[in-house]
Short mmCIF file of N, CA, C and O in Angstrom, two decimals:
data_model
loop_
_atom_site.label_atom_id
_atom_site.label_comp_id
_atom_site.label_asym_id
_atom_site.label_seq_id
_atom_site.Cartn_x
_atom_site.Cartn_y
_atom_site.Cartn_z
N MET A 112 72.47 -25.36 -109.92
CA MET A 112 71.99 -24.33 -110.71
C MET A 112 70.84 -25.28 -111.64
O MET A 112 69.89 -24.66 -111.90
N ARG A 113 70.90 -26.34 -111.95
CA ARG A 113 69.97 -27.09 -112.39
C ARG A 113 68.68 -27.26 -111.72
O ARG A 113 67.70 -27.13 -112.24
N LEU A 114 68.92 -27.43 -110.02
CA LEU A 114 67.54 -27.05 -109.55
C LEU A 114 66.96 -25.95 -109.43
O LEU A 114 65.74 -25.65 -109.54
N ARG A 115 67.72 -24.63 -109.54
CA ARG A 115 67.34 -23.56 -109.66
C ARG A 115 66.49 -23.35 -110.96
O ARG A 115 65.36 -22.71 -111.14
N THR A 116 66.78 -23.83 -112.16
CA THR A 116 66.27 -23.88 -113.50
C THR A 116 64.91 -24.35 -113.51
O THR A 116 63.80 -24.10 -113.90
N ILE A 117 64.85 -25.95 -112.96
CA ILE A 117 63.70 -26.62 -112.41
C ILE A 117 62.95 -25.61 -111.88
O ILE A 117 61.53 -25.74 -112.04
N ALA A 118 63.08 -25.15 -110.58
CA ALA A 118 62.31 -24.17 -109.73
C ALA A 118 61.70 -23.18 -110.60
O ALA A 118 60.43 -23.02 -110.40
N LEU A 119 62.51 -22.41 -111.39
CA LEU A 119 61.84 -21.42 -112.13
C LEU A 119 60.90 -21.74 -113.29
O LEU A 119 59.95 -21.18 -113.41
N ALA A 120 61.36 -22.91 -113.85
CA ALA A 120 60.31 -23.35 -114.87
C ALA A 120 59.03 -23.89 -114.27
O ALA A 120 58.03 -24.00 -114.87
N ALA A 121 58.68 -24.41 -112.88
CA ALA A 121 57.82 -24.87 -112.19
C ALA A 121 56.69 -23.80 -112.00
O ALA A 121 55.44 -23.83 -111.81
N VAL A 122 57.18 -22.57 -111.73
CA VAL A 122 56.41 -21.35 -111.39
C VAL A 122 55.43 -21.06 -112.47
O VAL A 122 54.21 -20.97 -112.26
N PRO A 123 55.84 -20.69 -113.63
CA PRO A 123 54.76 -20.38 -114.61
C PRO A 123 53.84 -21.50 -114.94
O PRO A 123 52.75 -21.37 -115.32
N ALA A 124 54.38 -22.92 -114.85
CA ALA A 124 53.33 -23.78 -115.23
C ALA A 124 52.41 -24.02 -114.06
O ALA A 124 51.20 -24.31 -113.99
N ALA A 125 52.52 -23.71 -112.76
CA ALA A 125 51.68 -23.53 -111.91
C ALA A 125 50.57 -22.73 -111.98
O ALA A 125 49.37 -22.72 -112.02
N PHE A 126 50.94 -21.30 -112.61
CA PHE A 126 50.23 -20.25 -112.90
C PHE A 126 49.11 -20.94 -114.17
O PHE A 126 48.11 -20.43 -113.91
N LEU A 127 49.82 -21.45 -115.05
CA LEU A 127 49.26 -21.81 -116.32
C LEU A 127 47.94 -22.59 -115.82
O LEU A 127 46.64 -22.82 -116.36
N GLY A 128 48.51 -23.69 -114.96
CA GLY A 128 47.14 -24.93 -114.28
C GLY A 128 46.03 -23.91 -113.73
O GLY A 128 44.97 -24.38 -114.03
N VAL A 129 46.31 -22.93 -113.11
CA VAL A 129 45.02 -22.10 -112.76
C VAL A 129 44.32 -21.51 -113.68
O VAL A 129 43.43 -21.29 -113.69
N MET A 130 44.94 -20.75 -114.48
CA MET A 130 44.42 -20.07 -115.62
C MET A 130 43.66 -20.84 -116.26
O MET A 130 42.53 -20.49 -116.81
N VAL A 131 44.12 -22.24 -116.87
CA VAL A 131 43.34 -23.09 -117.31
C VAL A 131 42.06 -23.47 -116.84
O VAL A 131 40.99 -23.40 -117.67
N ALA A 132 41.72 -23.55 -115.77
CA ALA A 132 40.54 -23.83 -115.07
C ALA A 132 39.77 -23.05 -114.53
O ALA A 132 38.64 -23.13 -114.21
N ALA A 133 40.32 -21.77 -114.81
CA ALA A 133 39.48 -20.44 -114.24
C ALA A 133 38.80 -19.88 -115.44
O ALA A 133 39.48 -19.46 -116.65
N PRO A 134 37.41 -19.36 -115.57
CA PRO A 134 36.96 -18.56 -116.57
C PRO A 134 37.73 -17.10 -116.33
O PRO A 134 38.22 -16.49 -115.54
N SER A 135 37.69 -16.59 -117.89
CA SER A 135 38.20 -15.22 -118.08
C SER A 135 37.60 -14.10 -117.40
O SER A 135 36.36 -14.43 -117.41
N ALA A 136 38.12 -13.36 -117.07
CA ALA A 136 37.35 -12.08 -116.41
C ALA A 136 36.97 -11.29 -117.52
O ALA A 136 36.25 -10.09 -117.14
N SER A 137 37.23 -11.43 -118.75
CA SER A 137 37.15 -10.42 -119.72
C SER A 137 35.44 -10.61 -120.06
O SER A 137 34.80 -11.67 -120.31
N ALA A 138 34.87 -9.41 -120.78
CA ALA A 138 33.38 -9.50 -121.08
C ALA A 138 33.16 -10.18 -122.44
O ALA A 138 34.16 -10.38 -123.12
N TRP A 139 31.98 -10.66 -122.53
CA TRP A 139 31.81 -11.39 -123.94
C TRP A 139 30.53 -11.01 -124.52
O TRP A 139 29.44 -10.43 -123.65
N ALA A 140 30.06 -11.10 -125.76
CA ALA A 140 28.98 -10.59 -126.34
C ALA A 140 27.99 -11.86 -126.08
O ALA A 140 28.03 -12.91 -125.87
N PRO A 141 26.54 -11.57 -126.07
CA PRO A 141 25.36 -12.39 -126.07
C PRO A 141 25.24 -13.16 -127.23
O PRO A 141 24.54 -14.21 -127.19
N GLY A 142 25.71 -12.78 -128.46
CA GLY A 142 25.60 -13.69 -129.58
C GLY A 142 24.32 -13.98 -129.97
O GLY A 142 23.33 -13.00 -129.94
N ASN A 143 23.75 -15.45 -129.87
CA ASN A 143 22.62 -15.47 -130.55
C ASN A 143 21.78 -16.13 -129.22
O ASN A 143 20.71 -16.91 -129.10
N CYS A 144 22.19 -15.76 -128.00
CA CYS A 144 21.35 -16.12 -126.70
C CYS A 144 20.48 -15.16 -126.46
O CYS A 144 20.61 -14.13 -126.43
N PRO A 145 19.15 -16.06 -126.44
CA PRO A 145 17.86 -15.18 -126.18
C PRO A 145 17.66 -14.49 -125.05
O PRO A 145 18.24 -14.90 -124.02
N GLN A 146 17.15 -13.43 -125.04
CA GLN A 146 16.97 -12.54 -123.83
C GLN A 146 16.18 -13.61 -122.65
O GLN A 146 15.52 -14.35 -123.01
N ASN A 147 16.69 -13.44 -121.26
CA ASN A 147 16.54 -14.11 -120.26
C ASN A 147 16.68 -15.56 -120.10
O ASN A 147 15.83 -16.43 -119.74
N THR A 148 17.82 -15.84 -120.98
CA THR A 148 18.38 -17.19 -121.05
C THR A 148 19.88 -17.16 -120.74
O THR A 148 20.44 -16.15 -121.09
N PHE A 149 20.29 -18.05 -120.15
CA PHE A 149 21.79 -18.45 -119.88
C PHE A 149 22.13 -19.31 -121.00
O PHE A 149 21.50 -20.54 -120.99
N CYS A 150 23.19 -19.13 -121.83
CA CYS A 150 23.89 -19.85 -122.79
C CYS A 150 25.23 -20.49 -122.62
O CYS A 150 26.05 -19.76 -122.07
N VAL A 151 25.28 -21.47 -123.16
CA VAL A 151 26.72 -22.10 -123.12
C VAL A 151 27.15 -22.70 -124.45
O VAL A 151 26.16 -23.34 -125.28
N TRP A 152 28.06 -22.16 -125.43
CA TRP A 152 28.52 -22.60 -126.70
C TRP A 152 29.69 -23.57 -126.74
O TRP A 152 30.62 -23.43 -125.91
N PRO A 153 29.66 -24.69 -127.60
CA PRO A 153 30.61 -25.83 -127.39
C PRO A 153 31.88 -25.28 -128.15
O PRO A 153 32.64 -25.97 -128.27
N GLU A 154 31.78 -24.21 -128.88
CA GLU A 154 33.20 -23.80 -129.65
C GLU A 154 33.14 -22.43 -129.31
O GLU A 154 32.34 -21.70 -129.21
N PHE A 155 34.57 -21.91 -130.00
CA PHE A 155 34.84 -20.48 -129.80
C PHE A 155 34.19 -19.69 -130.75
O PHE A 155 33.88 -20.20 -132.06
N TRP A 156 33.85 -18.50 -130.83
CA TRP A 156 33.26 -17.54 -131.93
C TRP A 156 33.51 -16.23 -131.35
O TRP A 156 33.55 -15.89 -130.30
N TYR A 157 33.19 -15.30 -132.45
CA TYR A 157 33.81 -13.92 -132.06
C TYR A 157 32.54 -12.99 -133.04
O TYR A 157 32.52 -13.36 -134.01
N GLY A 158 32.08 -12.05 -132.14
CA GLY A 158 30.98 -11.47 -132.81
C GLY A 158 29.73 -12.21 -132.89
O GLY A 158 29.25 -12.89 -131.91
N ASP A 159 29.05 -12.04 -134.12
CA ASP A 159 27.75 -12.81 -134.17
C ASP A 159 28.24 -14.24 -134.58
O ASP A 159 29.10 -14.46 -135.09
N THR A 160 27.16 -15.23 -134.05
CA THR A 160 27.32 -16.46 -134.61
C THR A 160 26.04 -17.31 -134.83
O THR A 160 25.05 -16.66 -134.51
N ASP A 161 26.18 -18.40 -135.78
CA ASP A 161 25.14 -18.96 -135.99
C ASP A 161 25.11 -20.34 -135.37
O ASP A 161 24.22 -21.27 -135.59
N THR A 162 26.22 -20.67 -134.74
CA THR A 162 26.56 -21.80 -133.96
C THR A 162 25.07 -22.02 -132.78
O THR A 162 25.21 -20.89 -131.88
N PRO A 163 24.47 -22.97 -132.81
CA PRO A 163 23.61 -23.10 -131.66
C PRO A 163 24.20 -23.34 -130.50
O PRO A 163 25.51 -24.08 -130.24
N PRO A 164 23.94 -22.85 -129.34
CA PRO A 164 24.22 -22.92 -127.95
C PRO A 164 23.92 -24.55 -127.47
O PRO A 164 23.11 -25.31 -127.98
N SER A 165 25.25 -25.16 -127.02
CA SER A 165 24.83 -26.48 -126.32
C SER A 165 24.24 -26.61 -125.13
O SER A 165 23.52 -27.53 -124.79
N LEU A 166 23.97 -25.24 -124.68
CA LEU A 166 23.01 -25.12 -123.39
C LEU A 166 22.30 -23.63 -123.47
O LEU A 166 22.93 -22.74 -123.68
N ALA A 167 21.02 -23.76 -123.27
CA ALA A 167 20.40 -22.47 -123.26
C ALA A 167 18.88 -22.63 -122.30
O ALA A 167 18.40 -23.65 -122.66
N THR A 168 19.13 -22.03 -121.54
CA THR A 168 18.04 -22.55 -120.06
C THR A 168 17.61 -21.21 -119.64
O THR A 168 18.50 -20.22 -119.47
N GLU A 169 16.39 -21.15 -119.29
CA GLU A 169 15.77 -20.07 -118.87
C GLU A 169 15.60 -20.23 -117.36
O GLU A 169 14.83 -19.32 -116.58
N GLY A 170 15.91 -21.42 -116.75
CA GLY A 170 15.84 -21.49 -115.17
C GLY A 170 17.19 -22.39 -114.76
O GLY A 170 17.81 -22.67 -115.41
N GLU A 171 16.88 -22.97 -113.72
CA GLU A 171 17.98 -23.67 -113.11
C GLU A 171 17.99 -25.12 -113.85
O GLU A 171 17.30 -25.49 -114.58
N TRP A 172 19.13 -25.50 -113.96
CA TRP A 172 19.63 -26.73 -114.87
C TRP A 172 20.67 -27.70 -114.23
O TRP A 172 21.55 -26.94 -113.83
N SER A 173 20.56 -29.13 -114.54
CA SER A 173 21.94 -29.65 -114.28
C SER A 173 21.76 -30.64 -115.45
O SER A 173 20.76 -31.12 -116.05
N GLY A 174 23.15 -31.17 -115.60
CA GLY A 174 23.13 -32.30 -116.79
C GLY A 174 24.77 -32.23 -117.36
O GLY A 174 25.66 -32.03 -116.26
N SER A 175 24.91 -32.17 -118.45
CA SER A 175 26.44 -32.20 -119.04
C SER A 175 26.27 -31.35 -120.52
O SER A 175 25.65 -31.84 -121.42
N ALA A 176 26.67 -30.27 -120.39
CA ALA A 176 26.97 -29.36 -121.64
C ALA A 176 28.41 -28.93 -121.84
O ALA A 176 28.99 -28.39 -121.34
N ARG A 177 29.04 -29.40 -122.92
CA ARG A 177 30.26 -28.91 -123.54
C ARG A 177 30.44 -27.34 -123.60
O ARG A 177 29.47 -26.93 -124.20
N GLY A 178 31.54 -26.85 -123.17
CA GLY A 178 31.49 -25.38 -123.48
C GLY A 178 32.65 -24.62 -123.65
O GLY A 178 33.75 -25.16 -123.13
N HIS A 179 32.84 -23.59 -124.44
CA HIS A 179 33.90 -23.00 -124.54
C HIS A 179 33.56 -21.42 -124.04
O HIS A 179 34.51 -20.78 -123.63
N ILE A 180 32.40 -21.17 -124.33
CA ILE A 180 31.89 -19.88 -124.24
C ILE A 180 30.47 -19.69 -123.25
O ILE A 180 29.74 -20.71 -123.63
N PHE A 181 30.29 -18.71 -122.38
CA PHE A 181 29.15 -18.67 -121.85
C PHE A 181 28.56 -17.01 -121.47
O PHE A 181 29.29 -16.51 -121.76
N TYR A 182 27.30 -17.12 -121.49
CA TYR A 182 26.64 -15.68 -121.41
C TYR A 182 25.37 -15.55 -120.62
O TYR A 182 24.54 -16.72 -121.03
N ASN A 183 25.34 -14.96 -119.39
CA ASN A 183 24.20 -15.03 -118.71
C ASN A 183 23.19 -13.75 -119.17
O ASN A 183 23.61 -12.76 -118.93
N ASN A 184 22.18 -14.02 -120.16
CA ASN A 184 21.44 -13.07 -120.68
C ASN A 184 20.18 -13.09 -119.91
O ASN A 184 19.20 -12.62 -120.23
N THR A 185 20.20 -12.96 -118.47
CA THR A 185 19.20 -13.10 -117.71
C THR A 185 19.00 -11.79 -116.98
O THR A 185 20.35 -11.19 -116.64
N SER A 186 18.25 -11.56 -116.06
CA SER A 186 18.33 -10.28 -115.16
C SER A 186 18.87 -10.83 -113.83
O SER A 186 19.01 -9.94 -112.75
N ARG A 187 19.43 -12.02 -113.47
CA ARG A 187 19.76 -12.48 -112.18
C ARG A 187 21.29 -12.96 -112.42
O ARG A 187 21.70 -13.45 -113.39
N ASP A 188 22.01 -12.92 -111.38
CA ASP A 188 23.27 -13.79 -111.24
C ASP A 188 22.80 -15.11 -111.26
O ASP A 188 22.03 -15.75 -110.42
N VAL A 189 24.11 -15.87 -111.71
CA VAL A 189 23.88 -17.35 -111.81
C VAL A 189 25.36 -18.11 -111.39
O VAL A 189 26.23 -17.70 -111.43
N THR A 190 24.97 -19.09 -110.61
CA THR A 190 26.17 -19.95 -110.14
C THR A 190 26.05 -21.05 -111.05
O THR A 190 25.24 -21.84 -111.43
N MET A 191 27.43 -21.05 -111.55
CA MET A 191 27.92 -22.19 -112.70
C MET A 191 28.80 -22.96 -112.49
O MET A 191 29.93 -22.77 -111.84
N THR A 192 28.56 -24.42 -112.29
CA THR A 192 29.71 -25.67 -111.76
C THR A 192 29.91 -26.33 -113.08
O THR A 192 29.08 -26.56 -114.20
N TYR A 193 31.34 -26.57 -113.21
CA TYR A 193 32.04 -27.05 -114.33
C TYR A 193 33.06 -27.78 -114.00
O TYR A 193 33.71 -27.67 -112.83
N PHE A 194 33.57 -28.61 -114.91
CA PHE A 194 35.00 -29.45 -114.79
C PHE A 194 35.64 -29.36 -116.25
O PHE A 194 35.04 -29.09 -117.15
N VAL A 195 36.90 -29.58 -116.15
CA VAL A 195 37.70 -29.47 -117.51
C VAL A 195 37.24 -30.69 -118.43
O VAL A 195 37.25 -31.93 -117.62
N ALA A 196 36.71 -30.67 -119.30
CA ALA A 196 35.98 -31.48 -120.33
C ALA A 196 37.03 -32.97 -120.33
O ALA A 196 36.59 -33.89 -120.35
N GLN A 197 38.56 -32.62 -120.47
CA GLN A 197 39.32 -33.77 -120.89
C GLN A 197 39.26 -34.84 -119.54
O GLN A 197 39.98 -35.79 -119.67
N ASP A 198 38.69 -34.02 -118.32
CA ASP A 198 39.13 -35.01 -117.22
C ASP A 198 37.74 -35.72 -116.97
O ASP A 198 37.74 -36.92 -116.09
N ALA A 199 36.67 -35.73 -118.22
CA ALA A 199 35.68 -36.77 -118.06
C ALA A 199 34.95 -37.03 -116.72
O ALA A 199 34.40 -37.99 -116.41
N GLY A 200 34.76 -35.56 -115.98
CA GLY A 200 34.24 -35.79 -114.86
C GLY A 200 34.92 -36.33 -113.57
O GLY A 200 34.41 -36.51 -112.27
N HIS A 201 36.22 -36.84 -113.64
CA HIS A 201 37.12 -37.19 -112.77
C HIS A 201 37.92 -36.13 -112.02
O HIS A 201 38.58 -36.47 -111.34
N GLY A 202 38.04 -34.90 -112.74
CA GLY A 202 38.81 -33.79 -112.14
C GLY A 202 38.13 -32.92 -111.40
O GLY A 202 37.18 -33.29 -110.67
N THR A 203 38.91 -31.75 -110.82
CA THR A 203 38.51 -30.86 -109.91
C THR A 203 37.02 -30.16 -110.58
O THR A 203 37.14 -29.73 -111.61
N VAL A 204 36.17 -30.25 -109.78
CA VAL A 204 34.99 -29.50 -110.00
C VAL A 204 35.03 -27.97 -109.67
O VAL A 204 35.66 -27.80 -108.59
N HIS A 205 34.70 -27.05 -110.27
CA HIS A 205 34.73 -25.80 -110.27
C HIS A 205 33.47 -25.03 -109.95
O HIS A 205 32.60 -25.32 -110.87
N THR A 206 33.16 -23.95 -109.34
CA THR A 206 32.03 -23.17 -109.15
C THR A 206 32.38 -21.73 -109.52
O THR A 206 33.38 -21.21 -108.80
N THR A 207 31.51 -20.96 -110.35
CA THR A 207 31.98 -19.55 -110.22
C THR A 207 30.69 -18.92 -110.47
O THR A 207 29.48 -19.42 -110.88
N CYS A 208 30.50 -17.66 -110.14
CA CYS A 208 29.36 -16.69 -110.34
C CYS A 208 29.51 -15.78 -111.48
O CYS A 208 30.56 -15.40 -111.96
N VAL A 209 28.29 -16.14 -112.28
CA VAL A 209 28.26 -15.08 -113.56
C VAL A 209 27.27 -14.09 -113.41
O VAL A 209 25.87 -14.38 -113.30
N SER A 210 27.66 -13.05 -113.41
CA SER A 210 26.76 -11.78 -113.37
C SER A 210 25.60 -11.57 -114.39
O SER A 210 26.13 -11.95 -115.43
N ARG A 211 24.69 -11.15 -114.32
CA ARG A 211 23.72 -10.93 -115.15
C ARG A 211 24.22 -10.08 -116.21
O ARG A 211 24.90 -9.15 -116.02
N GLY A 212 23.87 -10.22 -117.54
CA GLY A 212 24.49 -9.48 -118.50
C GLY A 212 25.74 -9.74 -118.95
O GLY A 212 26.26 -8.81 -119.48
N GLN A 213 26.48 -10.50 -118.32
CA GLN A 213 27.87 -10.71 -118.25
C GLN A 213 28.20 -12.18 -119.03
O GLN A 213 27.47 -13.03 -118.89
N GLY A 214 29.29 -12.47 -119.89
CA GLY A 214 29.80 -13.66 -120.25
C GLY A 214 31.39 -13.48 -120.39
O GLY A 214 31.87 -12.40 -120.04
N SER A 215 31.81 -14.70 -120.58
CA SER A 215 33.32 -14.95 -121.07
C SER A 215 33.42 -16.16 -121.49
O SER A 215 32.64 -17.02 -122.22
N TYR A 216 34.79 -16.71 -121.64
CA TYR A 216 35.09 -18.00 -122.16
C TYR A 216 36.26 -18.95 -121.26
O TYR A 216 36.69 -18.05 -120.50
N PHE A 217 36.20 -20.16 -121.75
CA PHE A 217 37.14 -20.79 -120.77
C PHE A 217 38.36 -20.96 -121.77
O PHE A 217 38.33 -20.92 -123.28
N THR A 218 39.56 -21.01 -121.31
CA THR A 218 40.72 -21.25 -122.20
C THR A 218 41.01 -22.69 -122.60
O THR A 218 41.49 -22.90 -123.82
N VAL A 219 40.19 -23.64 -122.14
CA VAL A 219 39.96 -25.04 -122.48
C VAL A 219 38.70 -25.59 -122.57
O VAL A 219 37.91 -24.75 -121.87
N PRO A 220 38.44 -26.84 -123.52
CA PRO A 220 37.15 -26.92 -123.26
C PRO A 220 36.69 -27.56 -121.72
O PRO A 220 37.17 -27.99 -121.26
N MET A 221 35.42 -27.12 -121.67
CA MET A 221 34.71 -27.32 -120.14
C MET A 221 33.50 -28.21 -120.35
O MET A 221 32.86 -28.10 -121.40
N SER A 222 32.89 -28.90 -119.36
CA SER A 222 31.60 -29.65 -119.51
C SER A 222 30.89 -28.67 -118.16
O SER A 222 31.49 -28.85 -117.15
N VAL A 223 30.02 -28.17 -118.36
CA VAL A 223 29.14 -27.33 -117.39
C VAL A 223 28.41 -28.29 -117.03
O VAL A 223 27.52 -29.03 -117.87
N THR A 224 27.90 -28.37 -115.53
CA THR A 224 26.99 -29.49 -115.22
C THR A 224 26.03 -29.02 -114.25
O THR A 224 25.22 -29.83 -114.05
N ASP A 225 25.99 -27.80 -113.97
CA ASP A 225 24.80 -27.06 -113.03
C ASP A 225 24.96 -25.62 -113.27
O ASP A 225 25.99 -24.75 -113.46
N VAL A 226 23.56 -25.27 -113.64
CA VAL A 226 23.69 -23.65 -113.39
C VAL A 226 22.23 -23.89 -112.55
O VAL A 226 21.22 -24.26 -112.39
N SER A 227 22.32 -22.58 -111.61
CA SER A 227 21.51 -22.32 -110.24
C SER A 227 21.41 -20.54 -110.40
O SER A 227 22.34 -20.25 -110.17
N TRP A 228 20.12 -20.38 -109.72
CA TRP A 228 20.22 -18.98 -109.47
C TRP A 228 21.10 -18.60 -108.11
O TRP A 228 21.07 -19.59 -107.19
N ARG A 229 21.81 -17.54 -108.19
CA ARG A 229 22.69 -17.09 -106.97
C ARG A 229 22.02 -16.63 -105.91
O ARG A 229 21.20 -15.77 -106.19
N GLU A 230 21.99 -17.34 -104.70
CA GLU A 230 21.43 -16.46 -103.69
C GLU A 230 22.10 -15.17 -103.43
O GLU A 230 23.44 -15.05 -103.21
N ASP A 231 21.32 -14.05 -103.29
CA ASP A 231 22.00 -12.80 -102.93
C ASP A 231 22.41 -12.63 -101.28
O ASP A 231 21.63 -12.48 -100.70
N ASP A 232 23.48 -12.90 -101.15
CA ASP A 232 24.29 -12.85 -99.85
C ASP A 232 24.88 -11.30 -99.34
O ASP A 232 25.79 -11.25 -98.34
N GLY A 233 24.90 -10.59 -100.53
CA GLY A 233 25.41 -9.14 -100.38
C GLY A 233 26.79 -8.90 -100.87
O GLY A 233 27.43 -7.91 -100.96
N THR A 234 27.22 -10.24 -101.03
CA THR A 234 28.68 -10.05 -101.78
C THR A 234 28.59 -9.97 -103.27
O THR A 234 27.61 -10.38 -103.91
N PRO A 235 29.55 -9.18 -103.84
CA PRO A 235 29.70 -9.02 -105.28
C PRO A 235 29.79 -10.42 -106.19
O PRO A 235 30.51 -11.11 -105.74
N CYS A 236 28.96 -10.54 -107.31
CA CYS A 236 29.54 -11.52 -108.01
C CYS A 236 30.37 -10.77 -109.34
O CYS A 236 29.84 -9.98 -109.96
N TRP A 237 31.48 -11.37 -109.36
CA TRP A 237 32.56 -10.85 -110.28
C TRP A 237 32.38 -11.45 -111.48
O TRP A 237 32.49 -12.27 -112.00
#
């Protein structure tokens, strides 16, 4: 019985680990991200914000920018590379596609390390 209880507790923990590392699928507003710019903000906000983005780029970029929220206010799809901030670069590196005119948030703080234009291979960018 004890083993069954442990096994049942492990299933939600496994799903939580996946959810923490993946961006949410819900849409986000552009906030104060200028047109033709990809932005990342270092903290959560809802609606309008005065918080300056930790990253605002009009082209491809690499470096390190702490992020909770991101928004692609460009006319192109973007490939974004990131890792969980608490892992300090030693954890799993994740890559996701961010559609033009779309944004979302991370469930834990992330460090965005690369933004590049997505090559159109005919597959949809979710």
